[in-house]
PDB file of C-alpha atoms and ligand atoms in Angstrom:
ATOM      1  CA  MET A 357       0.276   0.330  -0.137  1.00 55.00           C
ATOM      2  CA  ALA A 358       1.160   3.183  -0.843  1.00 62.00           C
ATOM      3  CA  ARG A 359       2.854   5.379   2.132  1.00 58.00           C
ATOM      4  CA  ARG A 360      -0.234   7.936   1.598  1.00 58.00           C
ATOM      5  CA  ASP A 361      -2.823   5.709   2.022  1.00 59.00           C
ATOM      6  CA  ARG A 362      -1.265   4.088   4.878  1.00 57.00           C
ATOM      7  CA  ARG A 363      -1.620   7.346   6.563  1.00 55.00           C
ATOM      8  CA  ALA A 364      -4.833   8.276   5.615  1.00 59.00           C
ATOM      9  CA  GLU A 365      -5.839   4.712   6.435  1.00 60.00           C
ATOM     10  CA  ALA A 366      -4.084   6.030   9.696  1.00 61.00           C
ATOM     11  CA  LEU A 367      -6.441   8.964   9.953  1.00 63.00           C
ATOM     12  CA  ASP A 368      -9.104   7.070   9.717  1.00 68.00           C
ATOM     13  CA  ARG A 369      -9.265   5.307  12.710  1.00 77.00           C
ATOM     14  CA  LEU A 370      -8.998   8.960  14.661  1.00 91.00           C
ATOM     15  CA  ASP A 371     -11.695  10.347  16.084  1.00 94.00           C
ATOM     16  CA  ALA A 372     -12.166  14.174  15.609  1.00 96.00           C
ATOM     17  CA  LYS A 373     -10.746  14.964  19.058  1.00 97.00           C
ATOM     18  CA  ASP A 374      -8.253  13.033  18.210  1.00 97.00           C
ATOM     19  CA  ILE A 375      -7.180  14.555  14.961  1.00 97.00           C
ATOM     20  CA  GLU A 376      -7.270  17.889  16.182  1.00 98.00           C
ATOM     21  CA  LEU A 377      -4.538  17.108  19.553  1.00 98.00           C
ATOM     22  CA  ILE A 378      -2.151  15.640  16.799  1.00 98.00           C
ATOM     23  CA  GLY A 379      -2.417  19.067  14.660  1.00 98.00           C
ATOM     24  CA  LYS A 380      -2.333  20.767  18.407  1.00 98.00           C
ATOM     25  CA  ALA A 381       1.248  18.441  18.312  1.00 98.00           C
ATOM     26  CA  ARG A 382       1.980  18.825  14.909  1.00 98.00           C
ATOM     27  CA  ARG A 383       1.714  22.677  15.384  1.00 98.00           C
ATOM     28  CA  ALA A 384       3.740  22.548  18.447  1.00 98.00           C
ATOM     29  CA  SER A 385       6.619  20.800  17.201  1.00 98.00           C
ATOM     30  CA  ALA A 386       7.238  24.276  14.703  1.00 98.00           C
ATOM     31  CA  GLN A 387       8.029  25.728  17.364  1.00 98.00           C
ATOM     32  CA  ALA A 388      10.612  23.360  18.670  1.00 98.00           C
ATOM     33  CA  TYR A 389      14.117  24.415  19.268  1.00 99.00           C
ATOM     34  CA  ALA A 390      16.666  22.240  18.208  1.00 98.00           C
ATOM     35  CA  PRO A 391      19.708  22.931  16.154  1.00 98.00           C
ATOM     36  CA  TYR A 392      21.989  19.720  17.725  1.00 98.00           C
ATOM     37  CA  SER A 393      19.932  16.926  17.225  1.00 98.00           C
ATOM     38  CA  LYS A 394      17.946  18.651  14.358  1.00 98.00           C
ATOM     39  CA  LEU A 395      14.479  16.843  15.443  1.00 98.00           C
ATOM     40  CA  LYS A 396      11.666  18.893  16.634  1.00 98.00           C
ATOM     41  CA  VAL A 397       9.151  17.392  18.330  1.00 98.00           C
ATOM     42  CA  GLY A 398       5.641  18.468  20.283  1.00 98.00           C
ATOM     43  CA  ALA A 399       3.303  17.403  22.793  1.00 98.00           C
ATOM     44  CA  ALA A 400      -0.125  18.353  22.813  1.00 98.00           C
ATOM     45  CA  VAL A 401      -2.310  17.558  25.966  1.00 98.00           C
ATOM     46  CA  ARG A 402      -6.028  16.460  27.368  1.00 98.00           C
ATOM     47  CA  THR A 403      -6.470  16.657  30.336  1.00 98.00           C
ATOM     48  CA  SER A 404      -9.822  15.253  32.411  1.00 98.00           C
ATOM     49  CA  THR A 405     -11.450  19.053  32.154  1.00 98.00           C
ATOM     50  CA  GLY A 406     -10.999  18.706  28.079  1.00 98.00           C
ATOM     51  CA  ARG A 407      -8.509  22.030  28.747  1.00 98.00           C
ATOM     52  CA  ILE A 408      -5.245  21.384  25.249  1.00 98.00           C
ATOM     53  CA  PHE A 409      -1.428  21.545  26.672  1.00 99.00           C
ATOM     54  CA  LEU A 410       1.609  22.102  24.328  1.00 99.00           C
ATOM     55  CA  GLY A 411       5.208  21.999  24.107  1.00 98.00           C
ATOM     56  CA  CYS A 412       7.577  21.404  21.790  1.00 99.00           C
ATOM     57  CA  ASN A 413      11.747  20.455  23.228  1.00 98.00           C
ATOM     58  CA  VAL A 414      14.014  23.064  24.132  1.00 99.00           C
ATOM     59  CA  GLU A 415      17.805  21.246  23.634  1.00 98.00           C
ATOM     60  CA  ASN A 416      20.416  23.434  25.016  1.00 98.00           C
ATOM     61  CA  ALA A 417      24.672  22.983  24.794  1.00 98.00           C
ATOM     62  CA  SER A 418      24.857  21.018  27.882  1.00 98.00           C
ATOM     63  CA  TYR A 419      23.224  18.599  26.291  1.00 98.00           C
ATOM     64  CA  SER A 420      21.546  16.786  29.169  1.00 98.00           C
ATOM     65  CA  LEU A 421      19.850  19.806  30.208  1.00 98.00           C
ATOM     66  CA  THR A 422      17.486  19.225  27.296  1.00 98.00           C
ATOM     67  CA  SER A 423      13.647  19.433  27.813  1.00 98.00           C
ATOM     68  CA  CYS A 424      11.423  16.850  26.030  1.00 98.00           C
ATOM     69  CA  ALA A 425       8.202  17.949  24.696  1.00 98.00           C
ATOM     70  CA  GLU A 426       6.392  15.203  26.628  1.00 98.00           C
ATOM     71  CA  ARG A 427       8.017  16.649  29.953  1.00 98.00           C
ATOM     72  CA  ASN A 428       6.557  20.115  28.683  1.00 98.00           C
ATOM     73  CA  ALA A 429       3.319  20.461  27.610  1.00 98.00           C
ATOM     74  CA  ILE A 430       2.637  18.038  31.290  1.00 98.00           C
ATOM     75  CA  PHE A 431       4.556  21.203  33.430  1.00 98.00           C
ATOM     76  CA  ALA A 432       2.645  23.844  31.906  1.00 98.00           C
ATOM     77  CA  ALA A 433      -0.565  21.761  32.413  1.00 98.00           C
ATOM     78  CA  VAL A 434       0.177  21.336  36.375  1.00 98.00           C
ATOM     79  CA  ALA A 435       0.579  25.029  36.620  1.00 98.00           C
ATOM     80  CA  GLU A 436      -2.455  25.792  34.906  1.00 98.00           C
ATOM     81  CA  GLU A 437      -4.938  23.131  36.139  1.00 98.00           C
ATOM     82  CA  GLY A 438      -2.825  22.219  39.330  1.00 98.00           C
ATOM     83  CA  PRO A 439      -1.489  19.306  41.045  1.00 97.00           C
ATOM     84  CA  SER A 440      -4.233  16.876  40.270  1.00 98.00           C
ATOM     85  CA  MET A 441      -3.984  17.733  36.784  1.00 98.00           C
ATOM     86  CA  GLN A 442      -5.346  14.533  35.061  1.00 98.00           C
ATOM     87  CA  LEU A 443      -3.921  13.279  31.495  1.00 98.00           C
ATOM     88  CA  GLU A 444      -6.716  11.411  29.154  1.00 98.00           C
ATOM     89  CA  ASP A 445      -4.707  11.951  26.022  1.00 98.00           C
ATOM     90  CA  VAL A 446      -1.616  12.723  24.696  1.00 98.00           C
ATOM     91  CA  ALA A 447      -0.081  13.035  20.742  1.00 98.00           C
ATOM     92  CA  ILE A 448       3.255  13.147  20.502  1.00 98.00           C
ATOM     93  CA  PHE A 449       4.461  14.829  16.639  1.00 98.00           C
ATOM     94  CA  ALA A 450       7.668  15.483  15.269  1.00 98.00           C
ATOM     95  CA  ASN A 451       9.792  15.871  11.774  1.00 97.00           C
ATOM     96  CA  ALA A 452      10.971  11.880  11.520  1.00 97.00           C
ATOM     97  CA  GLU A 453       9.097   8.466  10.346  1.00 94.00           C
ATOM     98  CA  ARG A 454       8.687   7.188  14.397  1.00 96.00           C
ATOM     99  CA  VAL A 455       8.908   9.372  17.854  1.00 97.00           C
ATOM    100  CA  SER A 456       7.639   7.273  21.195  1.00 97.00           C
ATOM    101  CA  PRO A 457       7.292   8.250  23.862  1.00 98.00           C
ATOM    102  CA  CYS A 458      11.521   8.789  25.668  1.00 98.00           C
ATOM    103  CA  GLY A 459      11.746   5.998  28.804  1.00 98.00           C
ATOM    104  CA  ALA A 460      11.719   9.408  31.120  1.00 98.00           C
ATOM    105  CA  CYS A 461       8.515  11.020  29.741  1.00 98.00           C
ATOM    106  CA  ARG A 462       7.213   7.684  30.240  1.00 98.00           C
ATOM    107  CA  GLN A 463       7.277   7.772  34.097  1.00 98.00           C
ATOM    108  CA  VAL A 464       6.184  11.417  33.893  1.00 98.00           C
ATOM    109  CA  LEU A 465       3.072  10.988  32.071  1.00 98.00           C
ATOM    110  CA  ALA A 466       2.045   7.988  33.886  1.00 97.00           C
ATOM    111  CA  GLU A 467       2.465   9.847  36.349  1.00 97.00           C
ATOM    112  CA  PHE A 468      -0.226  12.616  35.371  1.00 98.00           C
ATOM    113  CA  GLY A 469      -2.800   9.741  33.818  1.00 95.00           C
ATOM    114  CA  ALA A 470      -1.980   6.271  34.305  1.00 92.00           C
ATOM    115  CA  ASN A 471      -4.878   5.456  31.622  1.00 93.00           C
ATOM    116  CA  ALA A 472      -4.013   7.975  29.319  1.00 97.00           C
ATOM    117  CA  ARG A 473      -4.327   7.286  25.354  1.00 97.00           C
ATOM    118  CA  VAL A 474      -0.695   8.438  23.674  1.00 98.00           C
ATOM    119  CA  LEU A 475      -0.919   8.845  19.903  1.00 98.00           C
ATOM    120  CA  PHE A 476       2.335   8.648  18.608  1.00 98.00           C
ATOM    121  CA  PRO A 477       3.718   7.768  14.408  1.00 96.00           C
ATOM    122  CA  GLU A 478       5.309   5.002  13.437  1.00 95.00           C
ATOM    123  CA  ALA A 479       6.557   3.801  10.457  1.00 93.00           C
ATOM    124  CA  ARG A 480       3.444   6.356   9.004  1.00 87.00           C
ATOM    125  CA  ASP A 481       0.863   5.500  10.789  1.00 93.00           C
ATOM    126  CA  ILE A 482      -0.192   6.283  14.263  1.00 96.00           C
ATOM    127  CA  GLN A 483       0.243   3.797  16.760  1.00 96.00           C
ATOM    128  CA  ILE A 484      -2.199   4.018  19.965  1.00 97.00           C
ATOM    129  CA  MET A 485      -1.135   2.593  23.412  1.00 97.00           C
ATOM    130  CA  THR A 486      -2.656   3.995  27.100  1.00 96.00           C
ATOM    131  CA  MET A 487       0.950   4.677  29.622  1.00 96.00           C
ATOM    132  CA  GLU A 488      -0.407   1.485  31.157  1.00 95.00           C
ATOM    133  CA  GLN A 489       1.017  -0.550  28.244  1.00 96.00           C
ATOM    134  CA  LEU A 490       3.990   1.910  27.938  1.00 97.00           C
ATOM    135  CA  LEU A 491       5.575   1.651  31.099  1.00 97.00           C
ATOM    136  CA  PRO A 492       3.439  -1.620  32.764  1.00 95.00           C
ATOM    137  CA  THR A 493       6.094  -0.994  35.420  1.00 95.00           C
ATOM    138  CA  ARG A 494       6.669   1.976  37.096  1.00 95.00           C
ATOM    139  CA  PHE A 495       8.269   3.216  39.230  1.00 96.00           C
ATOM    140  CA  LYS A 496       5.491   4.324  42.407  1.00 96.00           C
ATOM    141  CA  LEU A 497       5.679   6.103  46.048  1.00 96.00           C
ATOM    142  CA  ALA A 498       3.942   7.218  49.135  1.00 95.00           C
ATOM    143  CA  PRO A 499       2.811  10.364  49.125  1.00 91.00           C
ATOM    144  CA  GLY A 500       4.767  11.832  52.495  1.00 92.00           C
ATOM    145  CA  PRO A 501       2.975  13.197  55.417  1.00 91.00           C
ATOM    146  CA  SER A 502       1.417  16.645  55.103  1.00 83.00           C
ATOM    147  CA  ALA A 503       4.459  19.160  55.752  1.00 74.00           C
ATOM    148  CA  GLU A 504       5.590  21.157  58.411  1.00 72.00           C
ATOM    149  CA  ARG A 505       4.759  25.362  58.161  1.00 68.00           C
ATOM    150  CA  GLN A 506       8.376  26.264  58.327  1.00 58.00           C
ATOM    151  CA  SER A 507       8.599  29.355  59.755  1.00 56.00           C
TER     152      SER A 507
HETATM  153  N1  THU B 742      12.962  14.080  22.297  1.00 67.44           N
HETATM  154  C1  THU B 742      11.254  14.301  22.898  1.00 67.44           C
HETATM  155  O1  THU B 742      11.074  15.491  22.637  1.00 67.44           O
HETATM  156  N2  THU B 742      10.634  13.310  23.487  1.00 67.44           N
HETATM  157  C2  THU B 742      10.627  12.422  23.456  1.00 67.44           C
HETATM  158  O2  THU B 742      10.388  11.463  23.493  1.00 67.44           O
HETATM  159  C3  THU B 742      12.287  11.812  22.964  1.00 67.44           C
HETATM  160  C4  THU B 742      13.551  12.784  22.276  1.00 67.44           C
HETATM  161  C5  THU B 742      14.044  15.490  21.873  1.00 67.44           C
HETATM  162  C6  THU B 742      14.803  15.331  22.869  1.00 67.44           C
HETATM  163  C7  THU B 742      15.340  15.654  22.606  1.00 67.44           C
HETATM  164  O3  THU B 742      15.890  17.105  22.268  1.00 67.44           O
HETATM  165  C8  THU B 742      15.581  15.303  20.686  1.00 67.44           C
HETATM  166  O4  THU B 742      14.718  15.552  20.675  1.00 67.44           O
HETATM  167  C9  THU B 742      16.281  13.870  20.378  1.00 67.44           C
HETATM  168  O5  THU B 742      17.108  13.557  21.827  1.00 67.44           O
END
Protein backbone atom coordinates (compact mmCIF):
# COMPACT_ATOMS: atom_id res chain seq x y z
CA MET A 1 0.00 0.00 0.00
CA ALA A 2 1.32 3.44 -0.85
CA ARG A 3 2.58 5.53 2.05
CA ARG A 4 -0.04 8.21 1.55
CA ASP A 5 -2.81 5.54 1.63
CA ARG A 6 -1.49 4.08 4.86
CA ARG A 7 -1.41 7.51 6.45
CA ALA A 8 -5.00 8.16 5.27
CA GLU A 9 -6.12 4.79 6.64
CA ALA A 10 -4.47 5.58 9.98
CA LEU A 11 -6.31 8.88 10.14
CA ASP A 12 -9.63 7.07 9.52
CA ARG A 13 -9.20 5.19 12.84
CA LEU A 14 -9.02 8.45 14.73
CA ASP A 15 -11.91 10.59 15.81
CA ALA A 16 -12.13 14.35 15.35
CA LYS A 17 -10.74 15.02 18.85
CA ASP A 18 -7.68 12.86 18.14
CA ILE A 19 -7.07 14.62 14.84
CA GLU A 20 -7.37 18.00 16.56
CA LEU A 21 -4.82 16.91 19.20
CA ILE A 22 -2.36 15.61 16.59
CA GLY A 23 -2.72 18.86 14.65
CA LYS A 24 -1.85 20.83 17.79
CA ALA A 25 1.16 18.59 18.50
CA ARG A 26 2.29 19.20 14.94
CA ARG A 27 2.01 22.96 15.36
CA ALA A 28 3.91 22.77 18.66
CA SER A 29 6.71 20.81 16.94
CA ALA A 30 7.30 23.78 14.65
CA GLN A 31 8.25 25.81 17.76
CA ALA A 32 10.96 23.36 18.91
CA TYR A 33 14.42 24.64 19.74
CA ALA A 34 16.46 21.74 18.40
CA PRO A 35 19.65 23.08 16.77
CA TYR A 36 21.70 20.05 17.86
CA SER A 37 19.59 16.99 17.07
CA LYS A 38 17.37 18.71 14.46
CA LEU A 39 14.58 16.47 15.78
CA LYS A 40 11.63 18.80 16.33
CA VAL A 41 9.11 17.24 18.68
CA GLY A 42 5.71 18.61 19.69
CA ALA A 43 3.30 17.30 22.31
CA ALA A 44 -0.32 18.17 23.00
CA VAL A 45 -2.05 16.91 26.13
CA ARG A 46 -5.78 16.94 26.80
CA THR A 47 -6.63 16.98 30.48
CA SER A 48 -9.75 15.76 32.28
CA THR A 49 -11.16 19.31 32.07
CA GLY A 50 -10.99 19.13 28.27
CA ARG A 51 -8.30 21.79 28.00
CA ILE A 52 -5.28 21.24 25.77
CA PHE A 53 -1.70 22.21 26.65
CA LEU A 54 1.29 22.20 24.35
CA GLY A 55 5.01 21.58 24.65
CA CYS A 56 8.01 21.30 22.36
CA ASN A 57 11.54 20.12 22.98
CA VAL A 58 14.02 22.76 24.09
CA GLU A 59 17.66 21.74 23.67
CA ASN A 60 20.75 23.18 25.29
CA ALA A 61 24.44 23.41 24.41
CA SER A 62 24.96 21.44 27.61
CA TYR A 63 23.07 18.48 26.16
CA SER A 64 21.73 16.95 29.35
CA LEU A 65 19.78 20.15 30.12
CA THR A 66 17.53 19.45 27.14
CA SER A 67 13.86 19.23 28.00
CA CYS A 68 11.49 16.94 26.05
CA ALA A 69 8.25 18.08 24.43
CA GLU A 70 6.05 15.74 26.49
CA ARG A 71 7.37 16.89 29.85
CA ASN A 72 7.16 20.54 28.84
CA ALA A 73 3.48 20.06 27.91
CA ILE A 74 2.72 18.29 31.20
CA PHE A 75 4.45 20.98 33.25
CA ALA A 76 2.46 23.68 31.40
CA ALA A 77 -0.75 21.77 32.25
CA VAL A 78 0.16 21.51 35.95
CA ALA A 79 1.04 25.20 36.07
CA GLU A 80 -2.49 26.04 34.86
CA GLU A 81 -4.61 23.31 36.50
CA GLY A 82 -2.61 22.55 39.62
CA PRO A 83 -1.53 19.29 41.24
CA SER A 84 -4.81 17.47 40.55
CA MET A 85 -4.27 17.75 36.77
CA GLN A 86 -5.09 14.44 35.07
CA LEU A 87 -4.12 13.47 31.52
CA GLU A 88 -6.72 11.95 29.22
CA ASP A 89 -5.02 11.93 25.82
CA VAL A 90 -1.53 12.76 24.65
CA ALA A 91 -0.41 13.31 21.04
CA ILE A 92 3.21 13.44 19.94
CA PHE A 93 4.43 14.66 16.56
CA ALA A 94 7.95 14.96 15.15
CA ASN A 95 9.77 15.54 11.88
CA ALA A 96 10.65 11.84 11.84
CA GLU A 97 8.94 8.62 10.81
CA ARG A 98 8.91 7.27 14.33
CA VAL A 99 8.89 8.81 17.73
CA SER A 100 7.60 7.31 20.93
CA PRO A 101 7.95 8.92 24.35
CA CYS A 102 11.34 8.38 25.98
CA GLY A 103 11.57 6.43 29.22
CA ALA A 104 11.83 9.52 31.40
CA CYS A 105 8.74 11.06 29.79
CA ARG A 106 6.82 7.79 30.25
CA GLN A 107 7.45 7.96 33.98
CA VAL A 108 6.22 11.57 34.09
CA LEU A 109 3.21 10.87 31.86
CA ALA A 110 2.18 7.92 34.05
CA GLU A 111 2.33 10.09 37.18
CA PHE A 112 -0.55 12.19 35.81
CA GLY A 113 -2.43 9.65 33.71
CA ALA A 114 -2.09 5.97 34.50
CA ASN A 115 -4.88 5.30 31.96
CA ALA A 116 -4.04 8.02 29.44
CA ARG A 117 -4.10 7.24 25.71
CA VAL A 118 -0.92 8.15 23.87
CA LEU A 119 -0.88 8.72 20.09
CA PHE A 120 2.45 8.80 18.31
CA PRO A 121 3.77 8.43 14.75
CA GLU A 122 5.22 5.10 13.70
CA ALA A 123 6.27 4.44 10.13
CA ARG A 124 3.63 6.71 8.57
CA ASP A 125 0.97 5.20 10.82
CA ILE A 126 -0.38 6.47 14.13
CA GLN A 127 0.19 4.13 17.04
CA ILE A 128 -2.27 4.37 19.95
CA MET A 129 -1.20 2.90 23.29
CA THR A 130 -2.25 3.35 26.89
CA MET A 131 0.24 4.44 29.52
CA GLU A 132 -0.21 1.04 31.14
CA GLN A 133 1.06 -0.57 27.91
CA LEU A 134 3.92 1.92 27.57
CA LEU A 135 5.14 1.58 31.15
CA PRO A 136 3.52 -1.35 32.96
CA THR A 137 5.72 -1.39 36.04
CA ARG A 138 6.41 2.25 36.72
CA PHE A 139 8.12 3.40 39.88
CA LYS A 140 5.59 4.46 42.53
CA LEU A 141 6.02 6.20 45.86
CA ALA A 142 3.41 6.85 48.51
CA PRO A 143 2.74 10.56 49.08
CA GLY A 144 4.68 11.90 52.07
CA PRO A 145 3.13 13.19 55.32
CA SER A 146 1.73 16.73 55.19
CA ALA A 147 4.52 19.22 55.74
CA GLU A 148 4.66 21.42 58.84
CA ARG A 149 4.73 25.10 57.95
CA GLN A 150 8.30 26.40 58.31
CA SER A 151 8.63 29.65 60.28
N1 LIG B 1 12.78 14.24 22.55
C1 LIG B 1 11.54 14.63 22.94
O1 LIG B 1 11.21 15.83 22.92
N2 LIG B 1 10.67 13.68 23.35
C2 LIG B 1 10.95 12.34 23.39
O2 LIG B 1 10.15 11.57 23.90
C3 LIG B 1 12.20 11.85 22.83
C4 LIG B 1 13.24 12.87 22.59
C5 LIG B 1 13.74 15.28 22.08
C6 LIG B 1 14.86 15.54 23.04
C7 LIG B 1 15.93 16.05 22.10
O3 LIG B 1 15.75 17.45 21.93
C8 LIG B 1 15.65 15.37 20.79
O4 LIG B 1 14.34 14.85 20.88
C9 LIG B 1 16.62 14.25 20.47
O5 LIG B 1 16.72 13.35 21.50
